[in-house]
Amino acid sequence: MSNTFSADFAGRNVSLKTNYVAGQADGSILVYYGDTVVLVTAVSLKTARQGVDFLPLTVDYQEMTFAAGKIPGGFFKREGRPNEKEILTSRIIDRSIRPLFPKEYFFETQLVATVLSVDKENDSDVTAMIGASAALEISNIPFKGPIAGVRVGKINGEFVCNAPAEKMKESELNIFLVGRKVTPGKSGRPYDTELVMMEGDAKEVEESVIIDAINFGLEAIRPAIDLQDKMRAAAGKEKRPLEKVVPDEELVARVSAEALAGLNEGYSMPRKLERYAKLDSVREAVIKNIGGDDALLCKKIAAIIEELERHILRNMIIQKKKRIDGRSSADIRPISAEVGVLPRAHGSALFNRGETQALVALTLGTSSDEQRMDYIGGEEMRSFLLHYNFPPYCVGEAKPLRSPGRREIGHGALARKSLVPVLPTPEEFPYTIRIVSEILSSNGSSSMATVCGGMLSLMDAGVPVKNIVAGIAMGLLKEGDKVVILSDILGDEDHAGDMDFKVCGTEKGITAMQMDIKIDGLTEDILRAALTQAKEGRVFIIGKLRQTIAAPRPDISLYAPRITTVKVKEDQVRTVIGSGGKNIRQIISETGVTIDVEDDGTVTIASSDAEAAARAVAMVKWLTEEAEVGKIYNGTVKKIVDFGAFVEILPGTEGLLHISQIAKERINKVTDVLKEGDEVMVKVLEVDKQGKIRLSRKEALGAQVK
């Protein structure tokens, strides 16, 4: 029997419908938010795969085109590979729920969020996030929820919650945050809400505003959490029992005795490859010595060693106040950078921070190079592209090269968002910009190296950016009351730490951020301290970038296309294009330029050859030139009539040459003097209000004699 539970959420009704569809899933929910409807299902296998000691979790968010009353494009006319929004939303849900499964839960689990209907008022990603939590809550799958997501903006000085996408364009920030219920609450409240995941972008917003926005969002999710509690109490299944994993104390003691000395030595080595070589040799020796040929025992030993490594690293930082590479908690790794490293790229940079290295190249194109982003909510033409690549050799691995994965797409999207607020407008800089970041070596914070390298490549390319952006990855280690916030974290610190908080921005404020939290107890004080420390690090890095290149180059690369814009009247667009594209093809074939014509009459001409561009501009102006009274033109007779001839004086522009204006002497027939196809010199006598043109040959001849 189905049940429906409803509540007011950000001024609109949200409903959860249970036991209505997908009855064979462990948990299924239909979420209604306005006319946006999302089906979320959760399924977890009943037995764990042998040898698996982690949670094999998959999250898939998919948008069906019928949800917006559309038919997919392409030959097959059906939904294909996930687009960028689907991938990023899948990541948001995954990163939010993954830390909330029990540590010992190793059963393969899949969540599928399918958008069935969408309106332009209510975000499907917010709806899917609530549905993901609700599907797990109602199921028998162990889960430390409920959680809920909300989109926070700030418009005209006021925070707003889940505003329509069109309205959010006016917002100075756009933060998607997810919070969870924590009991007991403080100040007499039954529960508190605590941040689980956050990501967003902003227009150089101060840290204090971000804190206020987070607090606003955490308060706003309460109705969605209360609704799930109500649903769970009425319709939830009993959770699966979990086998308590009892550690083999004797085995732990033996492994510790054999491994600790070598592991401690390994973590005293600051260079990654040397450290990993030492740790691998210790691991292999202990596993072989104790585990022998027993595969299951070897797995247990490997898990114990991994926990020992985590303990050693955390103890070094929290108790000994020492990081692997000898830095203090707020220190940044050594930074070096170069620009102009690729002679033919329109802009390029090589950015090094510690053992992380990014080669970033920039290409300038025209409006024809813009990327068309087709979502069920509408289309977007994107003139700034940023692609992040993480080849296997950057971490010393040998693997097949494949198309970008979810992580690479996510990192690229974050870096792109961080740079957008400082880019010039299309009117100021009418180029399509593509940045590609190749990570050549990685030891943590490669996405933030992409931000820094991307900023340098923009300035090297002569893009007139408004400010300099840098990015930094912050970490956190928390043991009881002891809290250590780390700046510019290494890969090992990310793995063993409790938080990954990427912050990008200028000296003025934040432009983008992304936070994942693995523990409970992230207080406002910790968050405020992390943002303050991140700003100090960010400003330091910006200083280093300025030492490499202080401002954008005064001109673009010699190899980049020069773009010239010509404005014509809207009714002249057809003339420029010509019948079947004849005129525009002729301009391109004769000059070699790239030319784009917009419906509003904007003609964009691009060429790396200045002379060719000038010829193309002259041809466009000639095509769209208007008849000028008193001016003499060399025209072509297009048609003979009894009372005169129609002469084309400009492309597509004809005037009447009356029989009385053909010659000084009187003539009886037009054909006595002219025939179709003749070239004839004429003078414009008049252009009336209807645009009709009166011509004279005899006055043109008289002027020519003078």
XYZ file of C-alpha atoms in Angstrom:
706
model
C 0.000 0.000 0.000
C 1.440 3.358 -1.005
C 1.760 6.278 1.363
C 2.381 9.956 0.652
C 4.116 12.305 3.083
C 4.223 16.047 2.419
C 5.755 19.190 3.868
C 6.489 22.788 2.961
C 10.085 23.125 1.770
C 11.374 26.578 0.839
C 7.842 27.845 0.234
C 6.772 24.945 -2.006
C 5.265 21.560 -1.340
C 7.524 18.506 -1.392
C 6.006 15.031 -1.245
C 7.477 11.560 -0.761
C 5.448 8.658 -2.157
C 6.415 5.185 -0.917
C 5.524 1.629 -2.045
C 4.065 2.920 -5.306
C 6.573 1.860 -7.968
C 9.765 -0.255 -8.255
C 8.584 -2.704 -5.619
C 11.528 -5.093 -6.003
C 14.079 -2.476 -4.949
C 15.145 -2.402 -1.299
C 13.937 1.187 -1.166
C 12.062 3.274 -3.721
C 10.723 6.801 -3.472
C 8.896 9.114 -5.820
C 9.744 12.682 -4.881
C 7.435 15.471 -6.043
C 8.672 19.045 -5.816
C 6.301 21.247 -7.766
C 6.071 19.596 -11.194
C 9.533 18.079 -10.816
C 9.304 14.336 -10.175
C 12.274 12.073 -9.448
C 12.222 8.331 -8.839
C 15.064 7.147 -6.585
C 15.754 3.483 -5.939
C 18.242 1.848 -3.599
C 19.373 -1.769 -3.911
C 22.074 -3.542 -1.908
C 23.151 -7.138 -2.424
C 22.519 -9.602 0.386
C 26.018 -11.089 0.299
C 29.372 -9.347 0.033
C 31.835 -10.323 -2.658
C 34.683 -12.384 -1.270
C 37.739 -10.365 -0.443
C 36.006 -6.969 -0.694
C 36.969 -4.714 2.221
C 35.344 -1.462 1.048
C 31.869 -0.230 0.112
C 31.225 -0.834 -3.633
C 28.774 2.050 -4.024
C 27.439 3.282 -7.379
C 25.234 6.328 -7.820
C 23.600 7.118 -11.164
C 21.528 10.239 -11.757
C 19.811 10.278 -15.147
C 17.569 12.800 -16.878
C 14.956 11.385 -19.256
C 14.182 13.766 -22.109
C 10.471 12.967 -21.895
C 10.577 14.680 -18.504
C 10.684 17.991 -20.376
C 8.506 16.900 -23.305
C 11.457 16.435 -25.653
C 12.706 13.756 -28.042
C 16.467 13.077 -27.904
C 18.589 14.229 -30.832
C 21.028 12.089 -32.778
C 20.501 9.117 -35.037
C 19.248 6.676 -32.393
C 16.761 9.096 -30.782
C 17.272 7.778 -27.288
C 19.163 8.812 -24.177
C 22.873 8.168 -24.495
C 25.940 8.651 -22.317
C 25.469 10.828 -19.231
C 26.036 14.532 -19.821
C 28.087 16.790 -17.566
C 25.181 17.743 -15.309
C 24.198 14.104 -14.804
C 27.779 13.183 -13.893
C 28.209 16.111 -11.499
C 24.869 15.413 -9.790
C 25.779 11.724 -9.437
C 29.020 12.822 -7.754
C 27.205 15.178 -5.396
C 24.880 12.416 -4.216
C 27.719 9.875 -3.962
C 29.962 12.195 -1.947
C 27.081 13.036 0.403
C 25.935 9.519 1.257
C 29.174 7.514 1.093
C 30.537 8.575 4.545
C 27.201 7.693 6.190
C 27.300 3.938 5.670
C 28.692 1.811 8.499
C 32.446 1.308 8.261
C 32.048 -2.476 8.111
C 29.361 -2.435 5.378
C 30.927 -4.026 2.268
C 27.811 -5.006 0.287
C 27.514 -3.807 -3.295
C 25.006 -0.956 -3.316
C 23.452 1.062 -6.132
C 21.288 4.180 -6.099
C 19.544 5.265 -9.293
C 17.845 8.662 -9.479
C 15.682 9.067 -12.588
C 14.161 12.424 -13.465
C 10.636 11.707 -14.766
C 9.248 15.241 -14.936
C 10.893 18.630 -14.650
C 9.711 22.208 -14.409
C 11.734 25.408 -14.508
C 11.091 26.304 -10.876
C 12.339 23.336 -8.874
C 15.832 21.862 -9.186
C 15.926 18.174 -10.025
C 19.296 17.778 -8.234
C 17.848 19.063 -4.932
C 14.862 16.751 -5.436
C 17.133 13.783 -6.222
C 19.260 14.429 -3.142
C 16.212 14.261 -0.865
C 15.043 11.149 -2.700
C 18.412 9.412 -2.290
C 18.307 9.883 1.463
C 14.626 8.901 1.671
C 15.162 5.710 -0.382
C 17.948 4.624 1.982
C 15.952 5.636 5.056
C 12.911 3.597 4.066
C 14.989 0.588 3.014
C 16.628 -2.101 5.137
C 20.078 -0.804 4.170
C 22.081 0.538 7.148
C 22.480 4.312 6.786
C 23.246 7.115 9.238
C 20.713 9.603 7.881
C 18.514 11.327 7.139
C 20.186 14.035 5.048
C 18.821 16.734 2.759
C 20.206 19.086 0.159
C 19.438 22.711 -0.579
C 20.655 25.378 -3.005
C 21.456 28.708 -1.364
C 21.775 32.033 -3.166
C 22.011 35.671 -2.173
C 19.953 38.121 -4.225
C 19.653 41.823 -3.395
C 21.345 41.237 -0.055
C 18.955 38.464 1.040
C 19.644 34.741 1.253
C 17.274 32.612 -0.818
C 16.622 28.890 -0.829
C 15.985 26.756 -3.922
C 15.332 29.772 -6.153
C 14.556 29.066 -9.848
C 17.588 28.792 -12.131
C 16.688 32.012 -13.970
C 16.547 33.897 -10.666
C 19.845 32.395 -9.499
C 21.604 34.174 -12.376
C 21.201 37.349 -10.288
C 22.736 35.734 -7.202
C 26.213 36.612 -5.944
C 26.692 33.014 -4.806
C 25.323 29.571 -5.661
C 25.989 26.921 -3.008
C 24.610 23.387 -3.008
C 24.975 22.014 0.507
C 23.902 18.808 2.181
C 23.322 18.487 5.911
C 22.435 15.682 8.270
C 20.534 15.300 11.482
C 22.643 15.146 14.647
C 21.159 14.290 18.033
C 20.927 15.509 20.674
C 20.635 19.141 19.715
C 21.995 22.133 21.577
C 20.058 24.969 23.162
C 17.091 22.718 23.921
C 16.459 21.711 20.300
C 15.677 18.029 19.591
C 18.426 17.856 16.968
C 20.990 19.941 15.136
C 21.903 19.949 11.462
C 25.527 19.449 10.466
C 27.305 19.941 7.150
C 28.050 16.772 5.165
C 28.968 18.080 1.708
C 29.157 21.435 0.007
C 30.113 22.844 -3.357
C 29.382 26.044 -5.205
C 30.614 29.193 -6.831
C 30.543 32.866 -5.916
C 31.411 36.282 -7.288
C 34.427 37.030 -5.064
C 32.388 36.716 -1.871
C 33.910 37.189 1.597
C 34.366 34.223 3.911
C 31.890 35.546 6.486
C 29.130 35.581 3.855
C 29.871 31.932 3.028
C 29.525 31.011 6.721
C 26.183 32.846 6.925
C 24.991 31.103 3.758
C 25.880 27.686 5.194
C 24.030 28.421 8.441
C 21.028 29.612 6.446
C 21.055 26.419 4.370
C 21.444 24.102 7.361
C 18.372 25.698 8.937
C 16.435 25.494 5.669
C 16.813 21.699 5.332
C 14.966 20.947 8.591
C 11.515 20.460 6.966
C 12.977 17.883 4.536
C 14.651 16.020 7.412
C 11.497 16.066 9.558
C 9.522 14.746 6.587
C 11.881 11.774 6.201
C 11.688 11.012 9.924
C 7.902 10.952 9.640
C 8.070 8.683 6.595
C 10.583 6.333 8.198
C 8.481 5.938 11.335
C 5.380 5.066 9.317
C 6.730 3.052 6.401
C 10.384 2.180 7.014
C 11.756 -1.361 6.932
C 13.793 -2.900 9.703
C 17.508 -2.398 9.061
C 19.693 -5.384 8.240
C 21.728 -6.739 11.121
C 25.440 -6.210 10.767
C 28.027 -8.666 11.889
C 30.257 -7.019 14.416
C 33.814 -7.159 13.166
C 35.918 -8.226 16.138
C 39.587 -7.491 15.578
C 42.022 -10.340 16.097
C 44.085 -8.732 18.835
C 46.805 -11.349 18.611
C 47.160 -10.820 14.855
C 47.117 -7.031 15.287
C 49.875 -7.256 17.877
C 52.018 -9.498 15.706
C 51.590 -7.337 12.578
C 52.307 -4.198 14.585
C 55.464 -5.689 16.043
C 56.817 -6.563 12.596
C 55.597 -3.532 10.654
C 55.740 -0.452 12.885
C 59.464 0.257 12.675
C 59.500 0.045 8.883
C 56.289 2.058 8.518
C 57.632 4.797 10.787
C 60.781 4.921 8.700
C 58.712 5.165 5.535
C 56.694 8.098 6.845
C 59.895 9.945 7.650
C 60.701 10.088 3.922
C 59.427 13.336 2.384
C 59.550 12.233 -1.278
C 56.508 10.305 -2.424
C 58.100 7.603 -4.595
C 60.802 6.808 -2.032
C 58.191 6.666 0.730
C 55.861 4.440 -1.276
C 58.717 2.104 -2.211
C 59.628 1.683 1.461
C 56.008 1.216 2.579
C 55.382 -1.323 -0.192
C 58.461 -3.341 0.774
C 57.401 -3.382 4.444
C 53.853 -4.362 3.508
C 54.948 -7.176 1.202
C 57.452 -8.577 3.701
C 54.987 -8.641 6.616
C 52.175 -10.130 4.522
C 54.458 -12.846 3.149
C 56.021 -13.633 6.521
C 52.761 -13.872 8.476
C 50.118 -14.614 5.851
C 52.002 -16.990 3.596
C 49.677 -18.502 0.991
C 46.479 -17.868 2.982
C 44.691 -15.274 0.778
C 42.061 -14.379 3.402
C 44.689 -13.922 6.113
C 46.781 -11.774 3.776
C 43.726 -9.529 3.236
C 43.323 -9.107 6.995
C 47.001 -8.272 7.400
C 46.824 -5.683 4.619
C 43.825 -4.053 6.339
C 45.682 -3.940 9.671
C 48.724 -2.360 8.004
C 46.526 0.238 6.325
C 45.057 1.164 9.701
C 48.552 1.332 11.226
C 49.647 3.715 8.441
C 46.636 5.910 9.075
C 47.387 5.977 12.805
C 51.081 6.815 12.248
C 50.285 9.702 9.913
C 47.576 11.161 12.135
C 49.737 10.787 15.237
C 52.646 12.564 13.510
C 50.462 15.567 12.708
C 48.259 15.773 15.804
C 50.710 14.780 18.525
C 54.120 15.607 17.057
C 52.959 18.675 15.056
C 54.950 17.398 12.082
C 53.852 16.637 8.535
C 55.436 14.070 6.208
C 57.417 16.691 4.296
C 58.389 18.632 7.410
C 55.940 21.507 6.983
C 53.848 23.074 9.719
C 50.063 22.885 9.411
C 49.706 26.211 7.566
C 52.770 25.986 5.299
C 52.463 25.794 1.510
C 54.755 23.528 -0.495
C 57.448 25.180 -2.652
C 55.901 26.794 -5.727
C 57.471 27.478 -9.114
C 55.843 28.429 -12.382
C 56.602 29.375 -15.987
C 54.466 30.830 -18.767
C 54.861 30.627 -22.535
C 56.289 27.109 -22.338
C 54.516 25.931 -25.523
C 55.516 28.117 -28.484
C 52.460 27.525 -30.667
C 49.772 27.396 -27.981
C 47.903 30.693 -27.592
C 48.703 30.631 -23.875
C 50.508 28.116 -21.685
C 51.880 27.582 -18.198
C 53.768 24.994 -16.198
C 52.768 25.107 -12.524
C 54.626 23.170 -9.807
C 53.615 22.862 -6.165
C 55.724 20.310 -4.358
C 55.520 17.068 -6.335
C 52.320 18.111 -8.100
C 52.831 19.473 -11.600
C 50.287 20.735 -14.146
C 50.932 21.687 -17.758
C 48.127 24.000 -18.829
C 47.481 25.095 -22.417
C 44.945 27.625 -23.680
C 43.394 28.006 -27.120
C 41.386 30.974 -28.398
C 38.588 30.333 -30.874
C 35.535 32.019 -32.308
C 31.855 31.783 -31.465
C 31.593 28.803 -33.842
C 33.777 26.902 -31.334
C 31.326 27.371 -28.460
C 30.046 24.199 -26.845
C 26.322 23.544 -26.977
C 25.185 22.111 -23.661
C 21.812 20.420 -24.093
C 19.966 19.715 -20.834
C 16.343 18.778 -20.283
C 15.870 22.215 -18.714
C 17.136 24.012 -21.829
C 20.254 24.790 -23.825
C 23.392 26.689 -22.926
C 26.103 27.925 -25.265
C 29.394 27.765 -23.392
C 32.253 30.005 -24.522
C 34.651 28.998 -21.710
C 35.740 25.377 -21.564
C 38.148 23.752 -19.111
C 39.220 20.140 -19.379
C 41.259 18.289 -16.750
C 43.247 15.146 -17.602
C 44.858 12.772 -15.119
C 46.992 10.276 -17.097
C 48.253 7.170 -15.247
C 51.931 8.148 -15.508
C 51.344 11.152 -13.221
C 51.207 8.735 -10.279
C 53.721 6.247 -11.654
C 51.161 3.778 -12.987
C 50.818 1.987 -16.320
C 47.167 1.728 -17.389
C 45.220 2.027 -20.639
C 44.297 5.593 -21.563
C 40.536 5.999 -21.411
C 38.006 8.781 -21.844
C 37.669 11.159 -18.868
C 36.102 9.632 -15.780
C 33.720 11.203 -13.279
C 36.578 12.481 -11.139
C 38.264 14.223 -14.062
C 35.000 15.816 -15.173
C 34.289 16.937 -11.604
C 37.742 18.475 -11.118
C 37.499 20.251 -14.461
C 34.086 21.662 -13.578
C 35.346 22.995 -10.234
C 38.383 24.666 -11.840
C 36.162 26.187 -14.523
C 33.752 27.643 -11.968
C 36.646 29.166 -10.041
C 37.865 31.161 -13.060
C 34.534 32.285 -14.569
C 33.981 35.288 -12.226
C 37.177 37.044 -13.395
C 36.725 36.521 -17.139
C 35.868 39.441 -19.424
C 32.394 39.686 -20.945
C 31.841 38.510 -24.550
C 31.561 42.149 -25.568
C 34.955 42.893 -24.052
C 36.621 39.744 -25.413
C 34.594 37.935 -28.110
C 36.592 34.706 -28.043
C 35.775 31.133 -27.116
C 38.406 30.022 -24.577
C 39.452 26.409 -24.031
C 41.880 25.462 -21.273
C 43.349 21.958 -21.013
C 45.180 20.888 -17.864
C 47.462 17.870 -18.152
C 48.544 16.630 -14.732
C 52.120 15.470 -15.271
C 52.855 14.558 -11.657
C 50.488 14.294 -8.715
C 50.899 14.288 -4.965
C 47.655 15.954 -3.933
C 45.781 19.132 -4.875
C 46.045 18.576 -8.633
C 42.694 20.280 -9.230
C 43.972 23.361 -7.420
C 47.157 23.237 -9.511
C 44.821 23.346 -12.513
C 43.212 26.523 -11.175
C 46.596 28.189 -10.680
C 47.980 26.997 -14.019
C 44.741 27.979 -15.754
C 45.029 31.487 -14.330
C 48.593 31.817 -15.603
C 47.622 30.562 -19.064
C 44.828 33.144 -19.284
C 47.251 35.967 -18.555
C 49.874 34.506 -20.891
C 47.255 34.435 -23.658
C 46.429 38.114 -23.180
C 42.910 37.504 -21.862
C 41.962 40.693 -19.960
C 41.019 39.013 -16.669
C 39.636 41.210 -13.884
C 41.631 39.652 -11.046
C 43.991 36.783 -10.195
C 42.530 33.518 -8.862
C 44.358 30.790 -6.958
C 43.195 27.541 -5.396
C 44.200 25.644 -2.276
C 43.112 22.300 -0.773
C 42.575 22.275 2.989
C 42.518 19.235 5.260
C 41.399 18.427 8.782
C 42.438 15.953 11.460
C 40.228 15.735 14.545
C 40.768 13.467 17.535
C 38.468 14.318 20.421
C 39.065 17.977 21.277
C 42.291 18.141 19.274
C 41.844 19.780 15.883
C 44.514 20.417 13.243
C 43.689 22.264 10.018
C 46.122 21.604 7.179
C 46.918 23.873 4.241
C 47.848 22.482 0.817
C 47.350 18.815 1.647
C 49.314 15.900 0.218
C 47.643 12.821 -1.217
C 48.409 10.820 1.953
C 46.959 13.588 4.150
C 43.794 13.589 2.047
C 43.477 9.805 2.373
C 44.042 9.687 6.135
C 42.309 12.978 6.959
C 38.764 13.877 7.928
C 38.018 16.605 5.378
C 38.890 17.672 1.850
C 38.041 21.346 1.412
C 39.030 23.014 -1.851
C 38.809 26.814 -1.826
C 39.437 29.049 -4.845
C 39.331 32.803 -5.071
C 41.026 36.157 -5.358
C 42.452 38.378 -2.665
C 39.001 39.950 -2.504
C 36.927 36.812 -1.980
C 35.889 33.267 -2.869
C 34.977 32.230 -6.421
C 34.446 28.467 -5.956
C 34.702 25.763 -3.303
C 34.068 22.085 -2.691
C 33.975 20.256 0.636
C 33.729 16.580 1.557
C 33.613 15.534 5.214
C 34.239 12.054 6.571
C 33.432 12.609 10.263
C 30.825 14.060 12.597
C 31.421 17.220 14.556
C 32.382 19.840 11.968
C 31.540 22.966 13.945
C 31.149 26.523 12.711
C 34.368 27.439 14.544
C 36.320 24.777 12.642
C 34.798 25.879 9.337
C 35.540 29.544 10.032
C 39.144 28.725 10.976
C 39.570 26.622 7.825
C 38.303 29.458 5.610
C 40.568 31.978 7.336
C 43.614 29.735 6.931
C 42.632 29.034 3.310
C 42.522 32.748 2.562
C 46.009 33.242 3.990
C 47.307 30.421 1.805
C 45.417 31.665 -1.241
C 46.833 35.178 -0.932
C 50.340 33.736 -0.575
C 49.901 31.674 -3.758
C 48.520 34.686 -5.660
C 51.727 36.506 -4.743
C 53.722 33.657 -6.310
C 51.603 33.810 -9.476
C 52.234 37.550 -9.730
C 55.962 36.915 -9.593
C 55.574 34.756 -12.705
C 53.350 37.160 -14.652
C 51.989 40.292 -13.007
C 49.221 41.124 -15.503
C 47.701 39.855 -18.753
C 49.872 40.354 -21.817
C 48.885 43.479 -23.799
C 48.089 41.464 -26.936
C 47.035 37.962 -27.861
C 49.357 35.404 -29.472
C 50.540 35.861 -33.040
C 49.018 32.464 -33.793
C 45.595 33.267 -32.318
C 42.773 34.466 -34.568
C 42.134 38.216 -34.612
C 38.450 38.850 -34.201
C 36.766 41.844 -35.816
C 33.097 42.578 -35.267
C 30.964 44.361 -37.864
C 27.418 45.403 -37.066
C 24.838 45.321 -39.865
C 21.090 45.813 -39.816
C 19.012 42.746 -39.019
C 17.347 42.884 -42.433
C 20.805 42.796 -44.044
C 21.739 39.426 -42.522
C 20.262 37.636 -45.540
C 22.339 39.817 -47.851
C 25.569 38.932 -46.058
C 24.762 35.222 -46.157
C 23.426 35.280 -49.710
C 21.195 32.792 -51.477
C 22.091 29.341 -50.169
C 25.089 30.845 -48.357
C 26.660 32.018 -51.631
C 28.031 35.340 -50.345
C 29.460 34.047 -47.090
C 31.115 31.112 -48.880
C 32.682 33.539 -51.334
C 34.117 35.681 -48.524
C 35.586 32.604 -46.833
C 37.048 31.171 -50.055
C 38.628 34.474 -51.129
C 40.049 35.506 -47.738
C 40.399 32.282 -45.711
C 38.718 33.836 -42.671
C 36.219 32.296 -40.288
C 32.962 34.219 -40.289
C 29.856 33.962 -38.106
C 26.643 35.914 -38.609
C 24.159 36.298 -35.740
C 20.440 37.000 -36.167
C 20.881 40.387 -34.482
C 23.218 41.541 -37.268
C 26.532 40.904 -35.507
C 29.103 39.676 -38.022
C 32.226 38.182 -36.429
C 35.302 37.785 -38.615
C 38.294 35.834 -37.322
C 41.697 35.325 -38.919
C 45.319 35.195 -37.828
C 46.076 37.182 -41.032
C 45.285 40.872 -40.474
C 45.159 41.648 -44.207
C 42.721 38.816 -44.895
C 40.506 40.018 -42.066
C 40.539 43.554 -43.470
C 39.515 42.263 -46.930
C 36.664 40.275 -45.406
C 35.459 43.340 -43.466
C 35.520 45.387 -46.690
C 33.479 42.720 -48.490
C 30.860 42.665 -45.722
C 30.622 46.444 -45.754
C 30.307 46.407 -49.540
C 27.509 43.837 -49.324
C 25.614 45.907 -46.763
C 26.388 49.392 -48.021
C 23.286 51.569 -48.484
C 22.663 53.889 -51.398
C 23.844 57.438 -50.735
C 22.172 60.409 -52.454
C 24.583 62.219 -54.783
C 27.028 59.327 -54.977
C 28.006 57.768 -58.331
C 27.946 53.966 -58.639
C 29.046 51.525 -61.323
C 25.887 49.418 -61.662
C 24.586 46.502 -63.695
C 21.398 46.577 -65.735
C 19.171 43.855 -64.340
C 15.906 44.443 -66.184
C 14.655 46.549 -69.140
C 11.112 48.003 -69.079
C 9.307 50.446 -71.383
C 9.851 53.392 -69.057
C 13.464 52.707 -68.130
C 15.808 50.137 -66.581
C 16.404 48.654 -63.143
C 20.055 48.896 -62.224
C 21.756 47.041 -59.361
C 24.166 49.533 -57.765
C 25.003 47.452 -54.677
C 24.510 43.749 -53.895
C 20.759 43.274 -53.603
C 20.078 47.000 -54.053
C 18.396 48.162 -57.258
C 17.196 51.560 -58.408
C 15.120 52.840 -61.300
C 16.908 54.565 -64.167
C 14.051 56.352 -65.929
C 14.209 56.640 -69.725
C 14.480 60.425 -69.351
C 17.642 60.032 -67.261
C 19.496 57.667 -69.561
C 21.015 60.239 -71.943
C 21.189 64.002 -72.411
C 19.440 63.701 -75.767
C 15.951 62.284 -76.098
C 15.738 58.558 -76.840
C 12.723 56.569 -78.068
C 13.606 53.161 -76.700
C 15.661 52.107 -73.689
C 17.144 49.293 -75.754
C 18.627 51.860 -78.102
C 21.198 52.576 -75.376
C 21.082 49.754 -72.842
C 20.606 46.027 -72.653
C 20.442 43.630 -69.697
C 23.857 42.846 -68.253
C 25.409 46.162 -69.298
C 27.578 47.968 -66.782
C 26.454 51.554 -66.433
C 27.593 54.579 -64.433
C 24.685 56.096 -62.479
C 24.140 58.761 -59.855
C 21.656 58.438 -56.991
C 19.139 61.271 -57.245
C 16.765 60.293 -54.454
C 15.927 57.615 -51.899
C 12.295 57.981 -50.822
C 10.675 56.950 -47.539
C 9.846 53.513 -48.934
C 13.508 53.003 -49.848
C 12.903 53.305 -53.581
C 15.947 54.697 -55.407
C 15.871 57.075 -58.386
C 18.964 57.026 -60.613
C 20.422 59.181 -63.396
C 22.921 58.178 -66.066
C 23.116 61.555 -67.718
C 24.061 63.313 -64.462
C 26.703 60.675 -63.789
C 28.126 61.226 -67.249
C 28.075 64.987 -66.724
C 29.882 64.642 -63.386
C 32.432 62.342 -65.012
C 33.163 64.921 -67.734
C 33.803 67.578 -65.110
